[in-house]
Short mmCIF file of C-alpha atoms and ligand atoms in Angstrom, two decimals:
data_model
loop_
_atom_site.label_atom_id
_atom_site.label_comp_id
_atom_site.label_asym_id
_atom_site.label_seq_id
_atom_site.Cartn_x
_atom_site.Cartn_y
_atom_site.Cartn_z
CA MET S 149 -0.10 0.06 0.16
CA GLN S 150 0.79 3.74 -0.46
CA LEU S 151 1.16 5.23 2.97
CA THR S 152 2.52 8.95 4.15
CA MET S 153 3.51 9.86 7.43
CA ILE S 154 3.04 13.39 8.45
CA GLY S 155 5.76 14.08 11.35
CA THR S 156 9.19 12.12 11.53
CA GLY S 157 9.75 12.56 15.25
CA TYR S 158 10.05 9.51 17.61
CA VAL S 159 6.57 7.80 16.51
CA GLY S 160 6.49 8.94 13.03
CA LEU S 161 10.10 7.71 12.25
CA VAL S 162 9.51 4.70 13.88
CA THR S 163 6.21 3.88 12.62
CA GLY S 164 6.85 4.88 9.13
CA THR S 165 10.06 2.87 8.82
CA CYS S 166 8.37 -0.25 10.39
CA PHE S 167 5.33 -0.26 7.80
CA ALA S 168 8.21 0.12 4.93
CA GLU S 169 9.72 -2.92 6.57
CA PHE S 170 6.40 -4.70 6.30
CA GLY S 171 6.68 -4.08 2.46
CA HIS S 172 4.38 -0.79 2.31
CA HIS S 173 5.61 2.44 0.57
CA VAL S 174 6.10 4.84 2.68
CA THR S 175 6.63 8.78 2.67
CA CYS S 176 8.00 10.70 5.77
CA VAL S 177 6.96 14.34 5.35
CA ASP S 178 8.33 16.92 7.90
CA LYS S 179 8.13 20.43 7.33
CA ASP S 180 11.49 20.60 9.14
CA LYS S 181 13.53 21.13 5.87
CA SER S 182 16.68 20.39 7.61
CA LYS S 183 15.89 17.13 9.11
CA ILE S 184 14.48 15.83 5.78
CA GLU S 185 18.04 16.92 4.25
CA GLN S 186 19.76 14.77 7.24
CA LEU S 187 17.20 11.51 6.85
CA CYS S 188 17.74 11.63 2.82
CA LYS S 189 21.51 11.45 3.87
CA GLY S 190 20.59 8.32 6.20
CA ALA S 191 21.64 10.72 9.41
CA ILE S 192 18.80 9.73 11.81
CA PRO S 193 17.93 12.44 14.57
CA ILE S 194 17.11 10.13 17.34
CA TYR S 195 18.95 7.58 19.11
CA GLU S 196 16.50 4.42 18.81
CA PRO S 197 18.39 1.13 18.73
CA GLY S 198 18.40 -0.76 15.32
CA LEU S 199 16.54 2.27 13.90
CA ASP S 200 19.31 3.32 11.71
CA THR S 201 20.02 0.16 10.05
CA LEU S 202 16.42 -0.26 9.21
CA VAL S 203 15.72 2.90 7.71
CA ALA S 204 18.71 2.33 5.39
CA LYS S 205 17.96 -1.19 4.44
CA ASN S 206 14.13 0.06 3.29
CA VAL S 207 15.33 3.66 1.82
CA ARG S 208 18.00 0.89 -0.37
CA GLU S 209 15.16 -0.97 -1.39
CA GLY S 210 13.15 1.77 -2.29
CA ARG S 211 10.04 1.36 0.25
CA LEU S 212 10.70 4.44 2.20
CA GLN S 213 11.69 8.04 1.35
CA PHE S 214 11.82 11.19 3.45
CA THR S 215 10.21 14.62 1.62
CA SER S 216 9.26 18.02 2.48
CA ASN S 217 6.57 18.04 -0.27
CA LEU S 218 3.53 17.75 1.18
CA GLU S 219 1.10 17.61 -1.99
CA GLU S 220 2.81 14.99 -3.83
CA ALA S 221 2.90 12.58 -0.56
CA VAL S 222 -0.80 13.46 0.54
CA ALA S 223 -2.39 12.81 -3.32
CA GLU S 224 -0.63 9.71 -3.64
CA ALA S 225 -1.37 8.08 -0.49
CA GLU S 226 -4.08 5.53 0.35
CA ALA S 227 -3.75 6.18 4.18
CA ILE S 228 -1.82 9.45 5.93
CA PHE S 229 -0.85 9.15 9.68
CA LEU S 230 -0.76 12.01 11.58
CA ALA S 231 2.15 11.55 13.66
CA VAL S 232 2.94 15.07 14.71
CA GLY S 233 3.66 16.31 18.47
CA THR S 234 0.85 16.35 20.74
CA PRO S 235 2.65 18.17 23.88
CA THR S 236 1.41 19.48 27.28
CA SER S 237 0.10 22.93 26.38
CA ARG S 238 2.30 26.08 27.10
CA ARG S 239 -0.91 26.95 29.26
CA GLY S 240 0.64 24.85 31.78
CA ASP S 241 -2.57 23.62 32.63
CA GLY S 242 -2.14 19.59 31.28
CA TYR S 243 -4.25 19.95 28.36
CA ALA S 244 -2.73 18.40 25.33
CA ASP S 245 -1.50 20.97 22.83
CA LEU S 246 -3.53 19.65 19.11
CA THR S 247 -1.92 23.14 17.13
CA TYR S 248 0.33 20.73 15.06
CA ILE S 249 -2.66 17.93 14.31
CA TYR S 250 -5.01 20.72 13.40
CA GLN S 251 -2.56 22.50 11.57
CA ALA S 252 -1.27 19.38 9.72
CA SER S 253 -5.00 18.65 9.15
CA LYS S 254 -5.63 21.55 7.26
CA GLU S 255 -2.55 21.50 5.25
CA ILE S 256 -3.29 17.88 3.87
CA ALA S 257 -7.09 18.76 3.04
CA PRO S 258 -6.40 20.50 -0.56
CA HIS S 259 -4.07 17.58 -1.47
CA LEU S 260 -6.39 14.61 -1.11
CA LYS S 261 -7.22 12.55 -3.96
CA GLY S 262 -9.43 9.54 -4.48
CA TYR S 263 -10.73 7.75 -1.05
CA THR S 264 -8.19 8.43 2.13
CA VAL S 265 -8.05 7.55 5.39
CA ILE S 266 -6.85 9.99 7.72
CA ILE S 267 -5.38 8.42 10.95
CA ASP S 268 -4.49 9.81 14.13
CA LYS S 269 -1.40 7.98 15.57
CA SER S 270 -0.48 10.80 17.92
CA THR S 271 -1.87 10.74 21.22
CA VAL S 272 -4.69 12.93 21.36
CA PRO S 273 -7.93 13.48 23.76
CA THR S 274 -11.53 12.02 22.70
CA GLY S 275 -12.82 14.12 20.15
CA THR S 276 -9.84 15.12 17.99
CA ALA S 277 -10.70 12.88 15.55
CA SER S 278 -13.81 14.59 14.91
CA GLN S 279 -12.35 17.83 14.52
CA VAL S 280 -9.94 16.54 12.22
CA GLU S 281 -13.14 15.72 10.02
CA ARG S 282 -14.61 19.08 10.45
CA ILE S 283 -11.42 20.83 9.66
CA ILE S 284 -10.65 18.68 6.12
CA LYS S 285 -14.71 19.24 5.24
CA GLU S 286 -14.00 22.84 5.71
CA ASN S 287 -10.78 22.92 3.26
CA ASN S 288 -11.86 20.37 1.01
CA PRO S 289 -15.76 20.20 0.90
CA THR S 290 -15.57 17.16 -1.86
CA ALA S 291 -12.94 15.06 -0.12
CA ASP S 292 -13.34 11.55 -0.29
CA PHE S 293 -11.94 10.40 3.07
CA ASP S 294 -12.63 8.76 6.70
CA VAL S 295 -10.80 9.61 9.83
CA ALA S 296 -9.75 7.07 12.14
CA SER S 297 -7.64 6.46 15.45
CA ASN S 298 -4.69 4.28 15.90
CA PRO S 299 -2.92 4.88 19.10
CA GLU S 300 0.81 3.39 19.31
CA PHE S 301 1.99 1.52 22.48
CA LEU S 302 5.71 2.13 21.79
CA ARG S 303 8.45 2.10 24.12
CA GLU S 304 11.40 4.06 23.53
CA GLY S 305 14.37 1.96 23.47
CA ALA S 306 12.24 -0.84 22.26
CA ALA S 307 9.94 0.48 19.89
CA ILE S 308 10.91 -1.79 16.89
CA ALA S 309 10.40 -4.49 18.30
CA ASP S 310 7.38 -3.37 19.66
CA PHE S 311 6.17 -2.39 16.71
CA MET S 312 7.04 -5.56 15.11
CA ARG S 313 5.61 -8.09 17.70
CA PRO S 314 3.02 -6.18 19.43
CA ASP S 315 0.69 -7.44 22.39
CA ARG S 316 -2.26 -5.95 20.40
CA VAL S 317 -3.38 -3.53 17.64
CA VAL S 318 -6.13 -1.07 18.40
CA ILE S 319 -8.03 0.42 15.61
CA GLY S 320 -10.74 2.81 16.06
CA VAL S 321 -12.95 3.07 12.81
CA GLU S 322 -16.45 3.79 12.14
CA THR S 323 -16.39 3.14 8.30
CA GLU S 324 -16.41 -0.49 6.77
CA ARG S 325 -13.87 0.94 4.02
CA ALA S 326 -11.38 2.80 7.10
CA GLU S 327 -11.50 -0.91 8.66
CA GLU S 328 -10.76 -2.74 5.51
CA THR S 329 -7.66 -0.15 4.78
CA LEU S 330 -6.26 -0.57 8.50
CA ARG S 331 -6.62 -4.08 8.62
CA SER S 332 -4.47 -4.10 5.28
CA ILE S 333 -2.25 -2.24 6.74
CA TYR S 334 -1.55 -4.41 9.75
CA GLN S 335 -1.90 -7.32 7.62
CA PRO S 336 1.37 -8.47 7.75
CA LEU S 337 0.62 -8.81 11.62
CA PHE S 338 -2.07 -11.36 11.19
CA LEU S 339 0.52 -14.31 10.25
CA GLN S 340 1.65 -13.91 14.20
CA GLU S 341 -1.98 -13.45 15.10
CA THR S 342 -1.96 -10.19 16.62
CA PRO S 343 -5.29 -9.28 18.21
CA ILE S 344 -7.01 -6.26 16.67
CA VAL S 345 -8.94 -4.80 18.82
CA LYS S 346 -11.55 -2.89 16.84
CA THR S 347 -13.74 0.10 18.73
CA ASP S 348 -15.30 3.31 17.84
CA ILE S 349 -13.23 6.40 17.27
CA LYS S 350 -13.50 7.69 20.64
CA THR S 351 -12.50 4.60 22.44
CA ALA S 352 -9.81 4.08 20.70
CA GLU S 353 -8.59 7.83 21.44
CA LEU S 354 -9.30 6.87 25.29
CA THR S 355 -7.60 3.49 25.53
CA LYS S 356 -4.36 5.10 25.06
CA TYR S 357 -4.54 7.03 27.66
CA ALA S 358 -5.76 4.60 30.10
CA ALA S 359 -3.30 2.22 29.20
CA ASN S 360 -0.72 4.89 30.07
CA ALA S 361 -2.38 5.87 33.10
CA PHE S 362 -2.60 2.41 34.51
CA LEU S 363 1.12 1.60 33.78
CA ALA S 364 1.96 5.04 35.59
CA ALA S 365 -0.34 3.79 38.44
CA LYS S 366 1.30 0.35 38.88
CA ILE S 367 4.61 2.41 39.09
CA SER S 368 3.09 4.98 41.70
CA PHE S 369 1.76 2.18 43.67
CA ILE S 370 5.11 0.35 43.84
CA ASN S 371 6.91 3.55 44.56
CA GLU S 372 4.90 3.96 47.63
CA ILE S 373 5.19 0.36 48.77
CA ALA S 374 9.09 0.80 48.31
CA LEU S 375 9.03 3.90 50.72
CA LEU S 376 7.07 1.80 53.29
CA CYS S 377 9.40 -1.02 52.79
CA ASP S 378 12.40 1.16 53.64
CA THR S 379 10.67 2.46 56.93
CA ILE S 380 9.96 -1.03 58.17
CA GLY S 381 12.99 -2.80 56.25
CA ALA S 382 11.26 -4.96 54.31
CA ASP S 383 12.62 -6.26 50.74
CA VAL S 384 10.32 -4.75 47.96
CA ILE S 385 12.09 -7.19 45.14
CA ALA S 386 10.50 -9.86 47.00
CA LEU S 387 7.29 -8.79 47.66
CA ALA S 388 7.13 -7.47 43.86
CA LYS S 389 7.52 -11.05 43.16
CA GLY S 390 5.07 -12.07 45.76
CA ILE S 391 2.51 -10.08 44.30
CA GLY S 392 3.57 -10.29 40.28
CA MET S 393 2.92 -13.79 40.50
CA ASP S 394 -0.56 -13.37 40.78
CA GLY S 395 -1.75 -13.42 37.03
CA ARG S 396 -4.22 -10.49 38.10
CA ILE S 397 -1.55 -8.09 38.94
CA GLY S 398 1.66 -9.22 36.87
CA SER S 399 5.22 -8.78 37.30
CA LYS S 400 5.76 -6.08 34.84
CA PHE S 401 6.17 -2.64 35.64
CA LEU S 402 6.61 -3.50 39.54
CA HIS S 403 10.03 -2.05 39.45
CA PRO S 404 10.41 0.86 41.88
CA GLY S 405 12.51 3.83 41.12
CA PRO S 406 13.05 7.75 41.34
CA GLY S 407 9.61 8.21 39.51
CA TYR S 408 8.62 7.93 36.09
CA GLY S 409 9.12 10.50 33.43
CA GLY S 410 9.70 9.97 29.53
CA SER S 411 7.74 11.80 26.90
CA CYS S 412 4.28 9.64 27.35
CA PHE S 413 3.53 9.00 31.11
CA PRO S 414 3.32 12.41 32.49
CA LYS S 415 2.29 14.31 29.62
CA ASP S 416 -0.79 11.45 29.30
CA THR S 417 -1.38 11.13 32.98
CA LEU S 418 -1.73 15.29 33.26
CA ALA S 419 -4.26 15.47 29.95
CA LEU S 420 -6.41 12.45 30.76
CA MET S 421 -6.75 14.12 34.18
CA ARG S 422 -7.95 17.49 32.00
CA ILE S 423 -10.51 15.30 29.57
CA ALA S 424 -12.04 13.70 32.22
CA GLN S 425 -12.53 17.16 34.86
CA GLU S 426 -13.85 18.55 31.38
CA HIS S 427 -16.84 15.80 31.26
CA GLY S 428 -17.13 17.02 35.25
CA GLN S 429 -15.41 13.84 36.60
CA ASN S 430 -12.23 13.51 38.64
CA LEU S 431 -10.02 10.37 38.12
CA ARG S 432 -8.83 10.31 41.77
CA ILE S 433 -6.22 7.45 41.13
CA VAL S 434 -4.59 9.20 38.08
CA GLU S 435 -4.60 12.30 40.04
CA ALA S 436 -3.02 10.54 43.19
CA THR S 437 -0.64 8.57 40.72
CA VAL S 438 0.91 12.04 39.22
CA GLU S 439 1.14 13.44 43.06
CA VAL S 440 2.89 10.22 44.16
CA ASN S 441 5.51 10.76 41.00
CA ALA S 442 6.24 13.77 42.21
CA ALA S 443 6.37 13.41 45.94
CA GLN S 444 9.19 10.38 44.84
CA LYS S 445 11.44 12.64 43.59
CA ALA S 446 11.72 15.08 46.19
CA LYS S 447 11.68 11.77 48.67
CA MET S 448 14.89 10.66 46.57
CA VAL S 449 16.52 13.96 47.14
CA LYS S 450 15.89 13.39 50.84
CA LYS S 451 17.17 9.68 50.38
CA ILE S 452 20.16 11.21 49.07
CA ARG S 453 20.46 14.19 51.60
CA ASP S 454 20.14 11.55 54.47
CA ALA S 455 22.97 9.16 52.75
CA VAL S 456 25.76 11.83 52.43
CA GLY S 457 25.54 12.72 56.66
CA GLY S 458 22.33 15.44 56.09
CA SER S 459 23.94 17.99 53.88
CA GLU S 460 25.15 18.04 50.60
CA ALA S 461 26.91 21.30 50.82
CA GLY S 462 30.76 20.47 49.28
CA LYS S 463 29.57 16.68 48.78
CA THR S 464 30.85 15.29 45.62
CA ILE S 465 28.08 13.10 44.21
CA ALA S 466 28.48 11.13 41.13
CA VAL S 467 25.60 10.19 39.04
CA LEU S 468 25.46 7.51 36.83
CA GLY S 469 22.77 7.81 34.06
CA LEU S 470 20.83 10.69 33.18
CA THR S 471 18.04 9.94 30.63
CA PHE S 472 14.12 8.97 32.08
CA LYS S 473 15.38 4.99 31.35
CA PRO S 474 17.82 3.25 29.36
CA GLU S 475 18.22 2.68 25.79
CA THR S 476 17.40 6.34 24.84
CA ASP S 477 18.99 9.81 24.63
CA ASP S 478 15.46 11.17 25.59
CA MET S 479 15.90 13.65 28.77
CA ARG S 480 12.06 14.70 28.84
CA GLU S 481 10.47 14.38 32.33
CA SER S 482 13.65 12.32 33.38
CA SER S 483 13.89 12.18 37.19
CA ALA S 484 17.66 13.43 36.86
CA VAL S 485 16.03 16.46 35.63
CA THR S 486 14.25 17.14 39.17
CA ILE S 487 16.56 15.46 41.19
CA LEU S 488 20.12 16.78 40.44
CA PRO S 489 19.55 20.74 40.40
CA ALA S 490 17.87 20.44 43.77
CA LEU S 491 21.46 18.71 45.03
CA LEU S 492 23.19 21.25 43.13
CA GLU S 493 21.20 24.03 44.96
CA LYS S 494 22.32 22.91 48.36
CA GLY S 495 25.62 23.16 47.15
CA ALA S 496 26.91 19.41 46.03
CA LYS S 497 29.48 19.34 43.15
CA ILE S 498 28.26 16.89 40.59
CA LYS S 499 30.20 14.96 38.12
CA ALA S 500 27.73 12.73 35.77
CA HIS S 501 28.18 10.20 32.86
CA ASP S 502 25.48 8.68 30.64
CA PRO S 503 26.31 6.75 27.59
CA PHE S 504 23.79 8.23 24.84
CA GLY S 505 22.16 11.20 26.84
CA MET S 506 25.06 14.09 27.91
CA GLU S 507 24.31 15.68 25.04
CA GLU S 508 20.68 16.47 25.52
CA ALA S 509 21.21 16.71 29.11
CA LYS S 510 23.60 19.80 28.64
CA LYS S 511 20.69 21.58 26.62
CA VAL S 512 18.23 20.81 29.81
CA MET S 513 20.06 20.70 33.14
CA PRO S 514 21.23 23.82 35.09
CA PRO S 515 25.15 24.82 34.24
CA GLY S 516 28.00 23.69 36.67
CA ILE S 517 27.71 19.53 36.34
CA ILE S 518 30.75 17.90 35.39
CA TYR S 519 30.25 15.51 32.47
CA THR S 520 32.58 12.84 32.26
CA GLU S 521 33.84 9.91 29.80
CA ASN S 522 32.90 7.38 31.74
CA ALA S 523 31.57 5.98 35.16
CA TYR S 524 34.95 5.58 36.85
CA GLU S 525 35.72 8.86 36.08
CA ALA S 526 32.40 10.33 37.60
CA CYS S 527 33.06 8.27 40.89
CA THR S 528 36.89 9.52 41.03
CA ASP S 529 37.14 11.58 44.43
CA ALA S 530 33.13 11.06 45.24
CA ASP S 531 31.45 10.83 48.72
CA ALA S 532 28.56 9.20 47.09
CA VAL S 533 27.54 7.62 43.71
CA ILE S 534 23.73 7.37 42.64
CA LEU S 535 22.59 4.81 39.85
CA MET S 536 20.18 6.77 38.31
CA THR S 537 19.38 5.11 35.17
CA GLU S 538 19.66 1.42 34.41
CA TRP S 539 21.98 1.09 31.65
CA ASN S 540 23.50 -2.16 30.87
CA GLN S 541 26.89 -0.26 31.26
CA TYR S 542 26.46 0.04 34.93
CA ARG S 543 25.18 -3.47 35.73
CA ALA S 544 28.61 -4.70 36.16
CA LEU S 545 30.94 -2.25 37.29
CA ASP S 546 33.96 -3.31 39.11
CA LEU S 547 33.01 -2.45 42.61
CA ASN S 548 35.96 -2.68 44.26
CA ARG S 549 37.64 -0.44 41.20
CA LEU S 550 35.43 2.19 41.96
CA ALA S 551 35.89 1.65 46.05
CA GLY S 552 39.48 2.44 45.62
CA LEU S 553 38.34 5.67 43.67
CA MET S 554 35.72 7.37 45.58
CA ARG S 555 36.47 9.20 49.06
CA ASN S 556 33.94 7.91 50.96
CA HIS S 557 31.82 4.44 50.11
CA VAL S 558 28.33 5.33 49.70
CA PHE S 559 26.15 3.35 46.78
CA ILE S 560 22.73 5.02 46.24
CA ASP S 561 21.08 2.32 44.14
CA LEU S 562 17.86 4.19 42.32
CA ARG S 563 17.01 1.46 40.06
CA ASN S 564 17.72 -1.76 42.98
CA VAL S 565 20.48 -2.86 40.16
CA TYR S 566 22.73 -4.42 42.68
CA THR S 567 21.98 -6.51 45.24
CA PRO S 568 22.72 -5.02 48.97
CA LYS S 569 25.36 -7.85 49.66
CA THR S 570 27.36 -7.50 46.68
CA VAL S 571 27.73 -3.73 47.11
CA LYS S 572 28.69 -4.00 50.65
CA ALA S 573 31.15 -6.89 50.20
CA ALA S 574 32.83 -4.27 48.17
CA GLY S 575 32.90 -2.09 51.44
CA PHE S 576 30.01 0.78 50.47
CA GLN S 577 27.24 1.51 52.52
CA TYR S 578 23.93 0.19 50.31
CA ILE S 579 20.96 2.21 49.67
CA GLY S 580 18.25 1.01 47.74
CA VAL S 581 14.61 2.11 46.92
CA GLY S 582 12.49 -0.41 48.99
CA ARG S 583 15.57 -2.38 50.39
CA SER S 584 18.95 -1.98 52.18
C1 UDX D 124 5.46 4.25 27.76
C2 UDX D 124 4.74 2.85 27.52
O1 UDX D 124 5.22 2.12 27.88
C3 UDX D 124 4.03 2.95 25.81
O2 UDX D 124 3.14 1.74 25.79
C4 UDX D 124 3.58 4.42 25.46
O3 UDX D 124 3.52 4.12 24.24
C5 UDX D 124 4.49 5.32 25.35
O4 UDX D 124 5.03 5.36 27.21
P1 UDX D 124 8.30 4.78 27.12
O5 UDX D 124 7.83 6.64 28.15
O6 UDX D 124 9.07 4.60 26.07
O7 UDX D 124 6.71 4.27 26.95
O8 UDX D 124 9.17 3.95 28.14
P2 UDX D 124 8.89 2.89 29.69
O9 UDX D 124 9.46 2.02 29.52
O10 UDX D 124 7.18 2.48 29.65
O11 UDX D 124 8.93 3.31 31.02
C6 UDX D 124 8.41 5.15 31.00
C7 UDX D 124 9.20 5.33 32.74
O12 UDX D 124 8.76 4.67 33.91
C8 UDX D 124 10.44 5.39 32.94
O13 UDX D 124 10.96 6.61 33.38
C9 UDX D 124 10.85 4.05 33.52
O14 UDX D 124 11.85 4.19 33.90
C10 UDX D 124 9.75 4.01 34.50
N1 UDX D 124 9.44 2.49 35.12
C11 UDX D 124 9.08 1.76 34.50
C12 UDX D 124 9.31 2.34 36.43
O15 UDX D 124 10.18 3.41 37.14
N2 UDX D 124 9.27 1.12 37.10
C13 UDX D 124 8.62 0.22 36.01
O16 UDX D 124 8.74 -0.68 36.62
C14 UDX D 124 8.60 0.64 34.71
#
């Protein structure tokens, strides 16, 4: 099939490339000409494992192309995916900013030729698809089209695998023609019997928010339980195993940490709260999830302060990992962005390392952080080390070497990567989240 992807951000680029890998012909469009030029030369603007190879392969085989020529890309498409950003609105009220979606709808409208399905891939509040439909009709009254919703559930760092082997595909469609188009697009997945959940459009839109809010709630739940474990000396890892083996609960997303971050959970939980409030309802569990997450970050600052003897002033603290999770260079809403400035403010000296996130970190972090070549350099002469993001590079550190380099031996493992026994054996005081 001939598909067009509007927006070559994280979602658009991964989705477009994977559709090409399915065998479709995909044109990715972006207004940012320099980005398109870069992509045409084979440079990938984001770090996502395996993406560069897959882009190169599909470009070489003639199924994937990049352009800023919207008119041509729209005219030839059987289906157009809207994968533009829907950030939290700048008003700061938690609503999703739909400017880019509406703008894209307006721009594609005059160029539609033949029957086309316009599919929302971006995460958008319920009712957005009907707005898209209205805008297109206003700008091209004779256009032959349907709108549909097809939310993505891709994890950064594992996006390609998630796309190729999804747990399910949700399609929100309201005409048979649109359903047929969506089913043909995902036909390659039928071979591996991926369930397709067909809903009306509003339900599909809301499903995405509900999925992310539920996952975020699971994390906030285990984070609170971890704090209780800290207080009473219980072990949250064993506890998570004990509850996770119950099939009704499930063992995934029960890892305590410094609070969730990233481009989705913080934004989508806020947007869902606002959608509900607009309809006169309070989603109290989602509200609590957001509050607990903010509190978790603050509690981590206190944990670190206590670990270095009650005051960060004059202490050198090594920080391993800055991104919101491993295998990405994404710093958006990373807990490091809240925790590190709080430590700096109290007079700590911070030496940080991240395998892929340091360039992004320099853009969003306050000045004063010393960025190092590797974990050992970060730890040299440090009073404490914080394992902030669980990159593989930090999972098997030479703890004896680390101990030899550090001034004081405090290991704050905010991802519970190490067993306390191993760290203590190297002469450290071990502080985890929900176990010690
Ligand atoms: C998420 C959803 O998983 C995906 O389905 C959605 O479409 C986009 O948002 P992503 O943001 O890439 O994906 O990352 P994810 O792996 O889900 O992690 C989100 C955050 O939660 C990270 O900060 C991570 O460190 C944290 N987390 C995750 C925990 O603290 N504990 C856990 O058990 C799981």
